[in-house]
Amino acid sequence: MMIDGDRVLINANIATMSAMSVDGSVVDSPIIDSLVIDSPITEGLAMKSRVIEDGALVINEGRIVWLGKQVDLPSVSPSAQIESCDGKWLTPGLIDCHTHLVFAGNRADEFEQRAQGISYADIARQGGGIQSTVNKTREATEEQLYALAFSRATAMIKQGVSCVEIKSGYGLDIATELTMLRVARALERTLPLTIKTTFLGAHALPLEYAGRADEYIAMVCDEMLPQIAAEDLADAVDVFCESVGFSLAQTEKVFRAAKHLGLPVKLHAEQLSNVGGSELASRYRALSVDHIEFLNEAGVKAIAASGTVAVLLPGAYYCLHETQKPPVELLRQYKVPMAVATDFNPGSSPMASLPLMMNMASHLFGLTAQEALDGVTINAAKALGVDKQIGSLEVGKQADIVCWNIDHPRDLVYQFGLHPIEKMWKAGTTVML
Ligand SMILES: [Zn+2]
C-alpha cells in the first residue's frame, strides 16, 4: 500500500509519550523503566509500545499519519521529503501549561532587596510586588507588550516548547486585561506556537478596589468576562484562591460565571495554605489545579474523581524558598495526572525554561524522569484540554515534534543547559531555531 505523506522522518528513536499503544490499547506504563521505582509494570510489551526504537514517522498536511518500526514503513508518496534523524530521539513538542508571559517591566530590584533580607511584605508596602507589574503593564502600549512577550515566547521555542498557556491578570481593569489577551492571541498568529489563553482577572485585588474585593469580583464576572467571551479572547478562566488572594466564595462566583459562558476553569490553589480550593475546583470539573503544595488527601481524592490535572510549579517553590512540597506520593496513589510548568512571571518565577523545570521537579519534588517528561507533554496537554490534538506522537495528532541529540529521554531531565535540540517541526513544518 502507499500512504499520502509530505515528510518522512527516518532513523529515529521515538518517545511517543502516548497513553495508547501503537495498536490502540490503553497502556499504563513507563518509557523509562530503569528509573521507575516500585512500578509493577517495568517491562514487557506495554512499555515498548510507548517507545519505538529504529522508528520512522510520516507527516501529511501537518498531521502524523503513520509511525512505527522503520522496517514496517509503508511506501509513501514519491514527492515526500525524507529526513534522517541519525538515530537521535523524537519527542512531542514540549507544552508549558502555566505562564504569565505577557507583562511589562521586571522586578529585579525586588529580587536584590529580597537577597538582602527585606521581606516580601515590606516590599509590597513600598509599592512593589504584583502591583508594580500591574502599574507597568497598564502604562505599556499593546505594541510594547507584544514585543516583550514575543522575545520571551521565542526563547521558549528555542528550548523545544511548541505550546504555551498565557494568563492575563496584570491589568486588573477591563482595557488592560483585554489587551493582554489580544497580545497572546496575536503571538499565536506570528510564531510557530500553539497558545492557549486564560483569563485571570481574579489574580489580585487592584489598589483602587482596596477593601472592596466582592465589588471587584462582581466586576470580573459581570463586565470583564462577558466582553472577553464575546471577543473569544480566553480558552479558560483562572482564579488565585488563597488566604492572601480570593476566598472560596469569590472563586465560586467566578467559576459560575465562567461556566455560564461555557468556559472551562483552572485554579491557583493550595500554594501557601489549604483553603479547599481544589475541592471546589473539582466540583466545577476544573482542567487543572496549580501549585498545590498544601493539598491534602481529601483534595487529592476530589481531583482524582474529577479528572483534574495537578500542575506542579517548582520554579515558584524555589524562588519563594518554600519548604512544603506538593503531595506527589498521594497524587501517584490516586493516579492523578501530574503536569510541570514554569509559572513564568516577573515576581515569583522569572524563569522561562521548561527543561529547567523538569530537572527541578525531579530534584525538588522527587518526580521520576518519566513523570517529568509526561508532565511537559501529554499531561500538560490534558491540563489545557488539548490532549486530543497534541501532547504525544500518535496517528491523527498534530506533528509538533522535537529531535534531540541525546542518548536517552531521561537525559532531558538529568542535564540542563546543553541545548541538545537538533531540529523541530511545528504542525509538520520545520521551525527555524
Ligand atoms: Zn501562576
Tab-separated table of C-alpha atoms and ligand atoms in Angstrom:
chain	number	residue	atom	x	y	z
A	1	MET	CA	0.000	0.000	0.000
A	2	MET	CA	1.042	3.622	-0.495
A	3	ILE	CA	0.209	6.358	2.005
A	4	ASP	CA	-0.001	10.097	1.401
A	5	GLY	CA	2.796	11.993	3.107
A	6	ASP	CA	4.726	15.204	2.597
A	7	ARG	CA	7.527	14.464	5.085
A	8	VAL	CA	9.061	11.248	6.373
A	9	LEU	CA	11.363	11.163	9.409
A	10	ILE	CA	13.561	8.072	9.403
A	11	ASN	CA	16.339	6.587	11.566
A	12	ALA	CA	14.656	7.868	14.713
A	13	ASN	CA	14.094	6.633	18.217
A	14	ILE	CA	10.635	7.804	19.183
A	15	ALA	CA	9.393	8.536	22.716
A	16	THR	CA	5.710	8.753	21.813
A	17	MET	CA	4.576	9.913	25.317
A	18	SER	CA	1.309	8.305	24.362
A	19	ALA	CA	-1.042	6.640	26.792
A	20	MET	CA	-2.055	4.377	23.937
A	21	SER	CA	-0.017	1.565	22.481
A	22	VAL	CA	0.588	1.551	18.765
A	23	ASP	CA	-2.262	-0.951	18.308
A	24	GLY	CA	-4.661	1.377	20.123
A	25	SER	CA	-4.971	-0.337	23.503
A	26	VAL	CA	-4.516	1.813	26.607
A	27	VAL	CA	-1.275	1.283	28.447
A	28	ASP	CA	-0.210	2.427	31.882
A	29	SER	CA	3.479	2.005	31.653
A	30	PRO	CA	6.782	3.814	31.784
A	31	ILE	CA	9.025	4.831	28.950
A	32	ILE	CA	11.963	4.958	31.292
A	33	ASP	CA	11.654	1.611	33.021
A	34	SER	CA	15.029	1.797	34.707
A	35	LEU	CA	14.102	4.981	36.573
A	36	VAL	CA	10.714	3.937	37.870
A	37	ILE	CA	10.820	2.820	41.462
A	38	ASP	CA	8.389	0.164	42.692
A	39	SER	CA	6.416	0.194	39.488
A	40	PRO	CA	4.563	-3.034	38.873
A	41	ILE	CA	4.984	-2.665	35.125
A	42	THR	CA	8.595	-2.032	34.251
A	43	GLU	CA	8.969	-4.348	31.319
A	44	GLY	CA	7.104	-6.028	28.568
A	45	LEU	CA	5.060	-5.102	25.577
A	46	ALA	CA	3.227	-2.211	27.172
A	47	MET	CA	6.436	-0.299	27.906
A	48	LYS	CA	7.873	-0.999	24.500
A	49	SER	CA	4.737	0.315	22.866
A	50	ARG	CA	5.477	3.816	24.208
A	51	VAL	CA	8.988	3.806	22.741
A	52	ILE	CA	9.721	2.965	19.149
A	53	GLU	CA	13.387	2.247	18.534
A	54	ASP	CA	14.684	2.310	14.955
A	55	GLY	CA	11.468	4.031	14.041
A	56	ALA	CA	10.036	6.221	11.332
A	57	LEU	CA	7.210	8.741	11.239
A	58	VAL	CA	5.157	10.067	8.333
A	59	ILE	CA	3.574	13.528	8.289
A	60	ASN	CA	0.900	14.701	5.908
A	61	GLU	CA	-0.600	18.185	5.896
A	62	GLY	CA	0.635	18.878	9.422
A	63	ARG	CA	-0.574	15.650	10.998
A	64	ILE	CA	1.079	12.373	11.886
A	65	VAL	CA	-0.331	9.745	9.546
A	66	TRP	CA	1.938	6.820	10.377
A	67	LEU	CA	4.602	5.875	12.918
A	68	GLY	CA	6.255	2.598	13.760
A	69	LYS	CA	9.321	0.487	13.188
A	70	GLN	CA	11.237	1.626	10.147
A	71	VAL	CA	11.247	-1.923	8.766
A	72	ASP	CA	7.454	-1.700	8.618
A	73	LEU	CA	7.382	1.720	6.879
A	74	PRO	CA	4.896	1.545	4.005
A	75	SER	CA	5.698	3.255	0.733
A	76	VAL	CA	4.963	6.977	0.824
A	77	SER	CA	4.122	9.413	-1.990
A	78	PRO	CA	7.316	9.903	-4.048
A	79	SER	CA	7.137	13.689	-3.565
A	80	ALA	CA	7.593	13.317	0.214
A	81	GLN	CA	10.694	14.896	1.729
A	82	ILE	CA	12.754	12.304	3.611
A	83	GLU	CA	14.800	13.448	6.610
A	84	SER	CA	17.138	11.243	8.608
A	85	CYS	CA	17.298	11.726	12.365
A	86	ASP	CA	20.599	9.795	12.549
A	87	GLY	CA	19.483	7.654	15.452
A	88	LYS	CA	18.502	10.632	17.606
A	89	TRP	CA	15.358	10.891	19.735
A	90	LEU	CA	11.988	12.344	18.816
A	91	THR	CA	9.539	13.580	21.425
A	92	PRO	CA	6.375	15.641	21.128
A	93	GLY	CA	6.937	19.407	21.281
A	94	LEU	CA	7.035	20.464	24.933
A	95	ILE	CA	3.992	22.164	26.470
A	96	ASP	CA	4.246	24.874	29.132
A	97	CYS	CA	0.756	24.778	30.645
A	98	HIS	CA	1.062	27.662	33.163
A	99	THR	CA	2.688	31.007	32.386
A	100	HIS	CA	2.100	34.722	32.935
A	101	LEU	CA	4.151	35.620	29.877
A	102	VAL	CA	2.563	38.958	28.938
A	103	PHE	CA	3.645	41.782	31.245
A	104	ALA	CA	5.805	44.913	31.276
A	105	GLY	CA	8.751	45.794	33.480
A	106	ASN	CA	10.674	43.433	35.672
A	107	ARG	CA	11.212	43.090	39.385
A	108	ALA	CA	14.987	42.645	39.519
A	109	ASP	CA	15.126	45.445	42.106
A	110	GLU	CA	12.913	43.382	44.425
A	111	PHE	CA	14.987	40.316	43.728
A	112	GLU	CA	18.020	42.197	45.015
A	113	GLN	CA	16.126	43.541	48.025
A	114	ARG	CA	14.941	40.057	48.966
A	115	ALA	CA	18.509	38.782	48.717
A	116	GLN	CA	19.428	41.467	51.260
A	117	GLY	CA	16.789	40.142	53.649
A	118	ILE	CA	13.948	42.613	53.022
A	119	SER	CA	10.647	40.753	53.327
A	120	TYR	CA	8.103	40.390	50.550
A	121	ALA	CA	5.527	42.124	52.782
A	122	ASP	CA	7.813	45.156	53.228
A	123	ILE	CA	8.472	45.291	49.501
A	124	ALA	CA	4.725	45.205	48.816
A	125	ARG	CA	4.178	48.045	51.318
A	126	GLN	CA	6.697	50.153	49.384
A	127	GLY	CA	4.572	49.702	46.249
A	128	GLY	CA	6.414	46.651	44.951
A	129	GLY	CA	5.102	43.175	44.349
A	130	ILE	CA	2.348	42.407	41.890
A	131	GLN	CA	1.002	45.973	41.962
A	132	SER	CA	4.248	47.271	40.444
A	133	THR	CA	3.825	44.879	37.498
A	134	VAL	CA	0.186	45.937	37.195
A	135	ASN	CA	1.247	49.598	37.028
A	136	LYS	CA	3.898	48.926	34.368
A	137	THR	CA	1.557	46.729	32.322
A	138	ARG	CA	-1.204	49.347	32.397
A	139	GLU	CA	1.267	52.017	31.233
A	140	ALA	CA	2.605	49.911	28.346
A	141	THR	CA	1.160	50.036	24.852
A	142	GLU	CA	-0.161	46.932	23.130
A	143	GLU	CA	2.869	47.051	20.798
A	144	GLN	CA	5.288	47.197	23.729
A	145	LEU	CA	3.588	44.277	25.462
A	146	TYR	CA	3.659	42.329	22.213
A	147	ALA	CA	7.385	42.934	21.665
A	148	LEU	CA	8.243	41.857	25.211
A	149	ALA	CA	6.090	38.743	25.008
A	150	PHE	CA	7.427	37.896	21.549
A	151	SER	CA	11.026	37.699	22.761
A	152	ARG	CA	10.043	35.582	25.783
A	153	ALA	CA	7.978	33.184	23.670
A	154	THR	CA	10.823	32.917	21.161
A	155	ALA	CA	13.208	31.953	23.976
A	156	MET	CA	10.780	29.196	24.966
A	157	ILE	CA	10.504	27.849	21.418
A	158	LYS	CA	14.292	27.572	21.242
A	159	GLN	CA	14.078	25.211	24.219
A	160	GLY	CA	11.665	22.847	22.476
A	161	VAL	CA	8.333	24.370	23.505
A	162	SER	CA	5.573	24.214	20.894
A	163	CYS	CA	2.544	25.087	23.049
A	164	VAL	CA	2.237	27.579	25.856
A	165	GLU	CA	-0.570	28.768	28.066
A	166	ILE	CA	-0.676	32.514	28.747
A	167	LYS	CA	-2.720	34.083	31.526
A	168	SER	CA	-3.928	37.642	31.839
A	169	GLY	CA	-4.003	39.122	35.325
A	170	TYR	CA	-1.611	42.098	35.310
A	171	GLY	CA	-4.219	44.502	34.013
A	172	LEU	CA	-6.959	44.096	36.604
A	173	ASP	CA	-9.000	46.621	34.637
A	174	ILE	CA	-11.088	45.829	31.589
A	175	ALA	CA	-8.962	47.571	28.985
A	176	THR	CA	-5.638	46.093	30.069
A	177	GLU	CA	-6.982	42.580	30.649
A	178	LEU	CA	-8.395	42.613	27.103
A	179	THR	CA	-5.098	43.953	25.755
A	180	MET	CA	-3.067	41.206	27.441
A	181	LEU	CA	-5.278	38.509	25.941
A	182	ARG	CA	-5.202	40.144	22.496
A	183	VAL	CA	-1.406	40.173	22.657
A	184	ALA	CA	-1.428	36.450	23.489
A	185	ARG	CA	-3.758	35.729	20.560
A	186	ALA	CA	-1.577	37.833	18.236
A	187	LEU	CA	1.547	35.889	19.209
A	188	GLU	CA	-0.059	32.681	18.009
A	189	ARG	CA	-0.648	34.218	14.611
A	190	THR	CA	3.053	35.018	14.129
A	191	LEU	CA	5.018	32.344	15.997
A	192	PRO	CA	5.233	28.563	15.446
A	193	LEU	CA	3.469	28.127	18.756
A	194	THR	CA	0.066	26.936	19.917
A	195	ILE	CA	-1.183	29.395	22.531
A	196	LYS	CA	-3.996	28.732	24.959
A	197	THR	CA	-5.179	31.845	26.760
A	198	THR	CA	-6.536	32.003	30.280
A	199	PHE	CA	-8.407	34.935	31.784
A	200	LEU	CA	-7.058	35.582	35.295
A	201	GLY	CA	-8.834	38.818	36.203
A	202	ALA	CA	-9.091	37.446	39.746
A	203	HIS	CA	-5.305	37.377	40.179
A	204	ALA	CA	-5.014	40.117	42.791
A	205	LEU	CA	-7.103	42.960	44.144
A	206	PRO	CA	-6.112	46.213	42.397
A	207	LEU	CA	-5.344	49.157	44.691
A	208	GLU	CA	-8.404	51.116	43.590
A	209	TYR	CA	-10.599	48.294	44.934
A	210	ALA	CA	-8.830	48.040	48.325
A	211	GLY	CA	-11.343	46.755	50.889
A	212	ARG	CA	-13.917	46.054	48.163
A	213	ALA	CA	-12.965	42.571	46.963
A	214	ASP	CA	-16.593	41.486	46.447
A	215	GLU	CA	-17.233	44.510	44.232
A	216	TYR	CA	-14.129	43.706	42.216
A	217	ILE	CA	-15.238	40.081	41.751
A	218	ALA	CA	-18.668	41.305	40.633
A	219	MET	CA	-16.937	43.477	38.026
A	220	VAL	CA	-14.814	40.494	36.898
A	221	CYS	CA	-17.952	38.362	36.479
A	222	ASP	CA	-20.413	40.923	35.115
A	223	GLU	CA	-18.210	43.160	32.980
A	224	MET	CA	-14.829	41.634	32.174
A	225	LEU	CA	-15.848	38.039	31.494
A	226	PRO	CA	-18.750	38.729	29.111
A	227	GLN	CA	-16.553	41.051	26.990
A	228	ILE	CA	-13.731	38.549	26.904
A	229	ALA	CA	-16.107	35.760	25.903
A	230	ALA	CA	-17.743	37.955	23.252
A	231	GLU	CA	-14.336	38.570	21.629
A	232	ASP	CA	-13.338	34.908	22.105
A	233	LEU	CA	-10.175	36.005	23.902
A	234	ALA	CA	-9.982	33.267	26.551
A	235	ASP	CA	-9.858	29.487	26.362
A	236	ALA	CA	-10.209	29.093	30.143
A	237	VAL	CA	-10.730	31.073	33.357
A	238	ASP	CA	-8.458	31.009	36.413
A	239	VAL	CA	-8.545	32.476	39.951
A	240	PHE	CA	-5.891	32.948	42.642
A	241	CYS	CA	-7.699	31.274	45.540
A	242	GLU	CA	-5.684	31.746	48.722
A	243	SER	CA	-5.812	33.348	52.157
A	244	VAL	CA	-3.922	36.282	50.602
A	245	GLY	CA	-5.892	36.050	47.341
A	246	PHE	CA	-9.590	35.471	46.741
A	247	SER	CA	-11.875	33.459	49.003
A	248	LEU	CA	-13.677	30.231	48.167
A	249	ALA	CA	-16.971	32.098	47.822
A	250	GLN	CA	-15.422	34.685	45.479
A	251	THR	CA	-13.726	31.933	43.485
A	252	GLU	CA	-17.019	30.101	43.095
A	253	LYS	CA	-18.683	33.266	41.765
A	254	VAL	CA	-16.061	33.467	39.012
A	255	PHE	CA	-16.402	29.746	38.280
A	256	ARG	CA	-20.180	30.077	37.963
A	257	ALA	CA	-19.819	33.000	35.563
A	258	ALA	CA	-17.262	31.051	33.513
A	259	LYS	CA	-19.496	28.010	33.380
A	260	HIS	CA	-22.402	30.162	32.279
A	261	LEU	CA	-20.273	31.278	29.301
A	262	GLY	CA	-19.152	27.728	28.557
A	263	LEU	CA	-15.526	28.315	29.567
A	264	PRO	CA	-13.534	25.661	31.463
A	265	VAL	CA	-11.827	26.648	34.715
A	266	LYS	CA	-8.412	26.245	36.336
A	267	LEU	CA	-7.229	27.311	39.786
A	268	HIS	CA	-4.154	28.657	41.582
A	269	ALA	CA	-4.812	26.555	44.685
A	270	GLU	CA	-3.253	25.437	47.936
A	271	GLN	CA	0.017	27.286	47.312
A	272	LEU	CA	0.505	28.843	50.742
A	273	SER	CA	-2.231	27.164	52.780
A	274	ASN	CA	-5.103	24.724	52.354
A	275	VAL	CA	-8.360	26.613	51.931
A	276	GLY	CA	-10.168	23.867	50.000
A	277	GLY	CA	-9.775	25.417	46.570
A	278	SER	CA	-9.010	22.123	44.877
A	279	GLU	CA	-12.198	20.526	46.166
A	280	LEU	CA	-14.190	23.474	44.862
A	281	ALA	CA	-12.342	23.240	41.538
A	282	SER	CA	-13.155	19.542	41.276
A	283	ARG	CA	-16.868	20.325	41.634
A	284	TYR	CA	-16.521	22.508	38.538
A	285	ARG	CA	-14.513	19.793	36.768
A	286	ALA	CA	-11.511	22.110	36.524
A	287	LEU	CA	-8.925	21.314	33.875
A	288	SER	CA	-6.177	21.757	36.464
A	289	VAL	CA	-5.283	22.884	39.951
A	290	ASP	CA	-1.878	24.533	40.080
A	291	HIS	CA	0.832	24.856	42.783
A	292	ILE	CA	-0.991	22.600	45.360
A	293	GLU	CA	1.890	22.356	47.841
A	294	PHE	CA	-0.648	22.255	50.697
A	295	LEU	CA	-3.132	19.890	49.071
A	296	ASN	CA	-4.299	17.129	51.446
A	297	GLU	CA	-5.660	13.636	50.810
A	298	ALA	CA	-9.303	14.761	50.616
A	299	GLY	CA	-8.306	17.262	47.947
A	300	VAL	CA	-6.287	14.690	46.032
A	301	LYS	CA	-9.276	12.303	46.092
A	302	ALA	CA	-11.555	15.063	44.823
A	303	ILE	CA	-9.374	15.999	41.859
A	304	ALA	CA	-8.794	12.325	41.052
A	305	ALA	CA	-12.564	11.886	40.774
A	306	SER	CA	-12.996	14.942	38.534
A	307	GLY	CA	-10.128	14.061	36.198
A	308	THR	CA	-8.367	17.311	37.090
A	309	VAL	CA	-4.632	17.598	36.378
A	310	ALA	CA	-2.243	18.570	39.201
A	311	VAL	CA	0.170	21.196	37.851
A	312	LEU	CA	3.447	21.403	39.783
A	313	LEU	CA	5.392	24.677	39.649
A	314	PRO	CA	8.867	24.080	41.067
A	315	GLY	CA	10.176	27.484	39.918
A	316	ALA	CA	7.861	29.359	42.286
A	317	TYR	CA	8.597	26.891	45.083
A	318	TYR	CA	12.317	27.511	44.575
A	319	CYS	CA	12.141	31.307	44.247
A	320	LEU	CA	9.912	31.718	47.299
A	321	HIS	CA	12.122	29.453	49.445
A	322	GLU	CA	9.104	27.285	50.184
A	323	THR	CA	9.528	24.164	52.248
A	324	GLN	CA	6.141	22.451	51.870
A	325	LYS	CA	6.296	20.113	48.873
A	326	PRO	CA	3.301	19.030	46.797
A	327	PRO	CA	1.865	15.634	47.808
A	328	VAL	CA	3.464	13.666	44.989
A	329	GLU	CA	3.045	10.282	46.686
A	330	LEU	CA	-0.698	10.830	47.172
A	331	LEU	CA	-1.057	12.042	43.588
A	332	ARG	CA	0.589	8.810	42.422
A	333	GLN	CA	-1.563	6.717	44.720
A	334	TYR	CA	-4.790	8.222	43.337
A	335	LYS	CA	-3.446	8.248	39.762
A	336	VAL	CA	-3.833	11.993	39.323
A	337	PRO	CA	-2.001	13.119	36.169
A	338	MET	CA	0.843	15.471	37.093
A	339	ALA	CA	1.999	18.289	34.811
A	340	VAL	CA	5.049	20.526	35.262
A	341	ALA	CA	5.198	24.183	34.147
A	342	THR	CA	7.341	27.303	34.518
A	343	ASP	CA	4.759	29.671	36.049
A	344	PHE	CA	6.919	32.220	34.202
A	345	ASN	CA	6.208	35.626	35.795
A	346	PRO	CA	8.245	38.648	36.921
A	347	GLY	CA	7.843	38.059	40.649
A	348	SER	CA	7.793	34.514	41.986
A	349	SER	CA	9.193	32.642	38.973
A	350	PRO	CA	11.196	34.730	36.498
A	351	MET	CA	12.257	31.524	34.746
A	352	ALA	CA	11.325	30.792	31.167
A	353	SER	CA	12.897	27.352	30.926
A	354	LEU	CA	10.679	24.299	30.846
A	355	PRO	CA	13.723	21.970	30.663
A	356	LEU	CA	14.958	23.522	33.930
A	357	MET	CA	11.537	22.865	35.469
A	358	MET	CA	11.773	19.185	34.538
A	359	ASN	CA	15.071	18.991	36.360
A	360	MET	CA	13.704	20.895	39.376
A	361	ALA	CA	10.544	18.776	39.539
A	362	SER	CA	12.762	15.755	39.785
A	363	HIS	CA	15.317	17.202	42.230
A	364	LEU	CA	12.966	19.179	44.451
A	365	PHE	CA	9.744	17.131	44.306
A	366	GLY	CA	11.063	13.643	43.583
A	367	LEU	CA	9.393	13.113	40.226
A	368	THR	CA	10.872	10.323	38.156
A	369	ALA	CA	12.298	11.322	34.789
A	370	GLN	CA	9.297	9.592	33.230
A	371	GLU	CA	6.872	11.683	35.310
A	372	ALA	CA	8.734	14.886	34.488
A	373	LEU	CA	8.533	14.106	30.757
A	374	ASP	CA	4.843	13.180	30.967
A	375	GLY	CA	4.424	16.450	32.875
A	376	VAL	CA	5.584	18.622	29.979
A	377	THR	CA	3.906	16.605	27.216
A	378	ILE	CA	0.749	14.534	27.498
A	379	ASN	CA	-0.274	15.667	30.995
A	380	ALA	CA	0.388	19.314	30.175
A	381	ALA	CA	-1.877	18.853	27.134
A	382	LYS	CA	-4.577	17.464	29.436
A	383	ALA	CA	-4.185	20.496	31.715
A	384	LEU	CA	-5.075	22.663	28.717
A	385	GLY	CA	-7.792	20.400	27.328
A	386	VAL	CA	-5.841	19.810	24.103
A	387	ASP	CA	-4.705	16.224	24.630
A	388	LYS	CA	-6.760	15.050	21.651
A	389	GLN	CA	-4.673	17.297	19.365
A	390	ILE	CA	-1.142	17.442	20.841
A	391	GLY	CA	0.999	16.145	23.713
A	392	SER	CA	2.008	12.811	22.228
A	393	LEU	CA	3.150	11.355	18.944
A	394	GLU	CA	0.168	9.405	17.637
A	395	VAL	CA	-1.564	8.949	14.336
A	396	GLY	CA	-4.044	11.790	13.848
A	397	LYS	CA	-2.280	14.247	16.161
A	398	GLN	CA	-0.626	17.460	15.020
A	399	ALA	CA	3.021	16.927	14.042
A	400	ASP	CA	4.621	19.065	16.775
A	401	ILE	CA	7.919	17.224	17.132
A	402	VAL	CA	11.380	17.852	18.572
A	403	CYS	CA	14.507	15.910	17.566
A	404	TRP	CA	17.014	15.764	20.442
A	405	ASN	CA	20.678	14.855	20.312
A	406	ILE	CA	20.566	12.691	23.445
A	407	ASP	CA	21.278	9.080	24.322
A	408	HIS	CA	18.008	8.536	26.151
A	409	PRO	CA	14.892	10.614	27.011
A	410	ARG	CA	15.901	10.730	30.674
A	411	ASP	CA	18.868	12.946	29.644
A	412	LEU	CA	16.342	15.770	29.149
A	413	VAL	CA	15.621	15.699	32.879
A	414	TYR	CA	19.106	14.865	34.097
A	415	GLN	CA	21.151	17.507	32.269
A	416	PHE	CA	20.419	21.171	31.883
A	417	GLY	CA	21.882	23.893	29.682
A	418	LEU	CA	23.326	21.850	26.840
A	419	HIS	CA	20.550	22.790	24.402
A	420	PRO	CA	20.540	19.437	22.615
A	421	ILE	CA	17.824	20.320	20.081
A	422	GLU	CA	18.719	19.200	16.569
A	423	LYS	CA	15.505	20.044	14.750
A	424	MET	CA	11.940	20.946	15.440
A	425	TRP	CA	8.715	20.789	13.465
A	426	LYS	CA	5.506	22.678	14.166
A	427	ALA	CA	2.438	21.141	12.504
A	428	GLY	CA	4.870	19.355	10.203
A	429	THR	CA	6.800	22.485	9.183
A	430	THR	CA	10.463	22.979	10.114
A	431	VAL	CA	10.945	25.554	12.883
A	432	MET	CA	13.899	27.906	12.372
A	433	LEU	CA	15.847	27.733	15.638
B	1	ZN	ZN	0.708	31.378	38.257
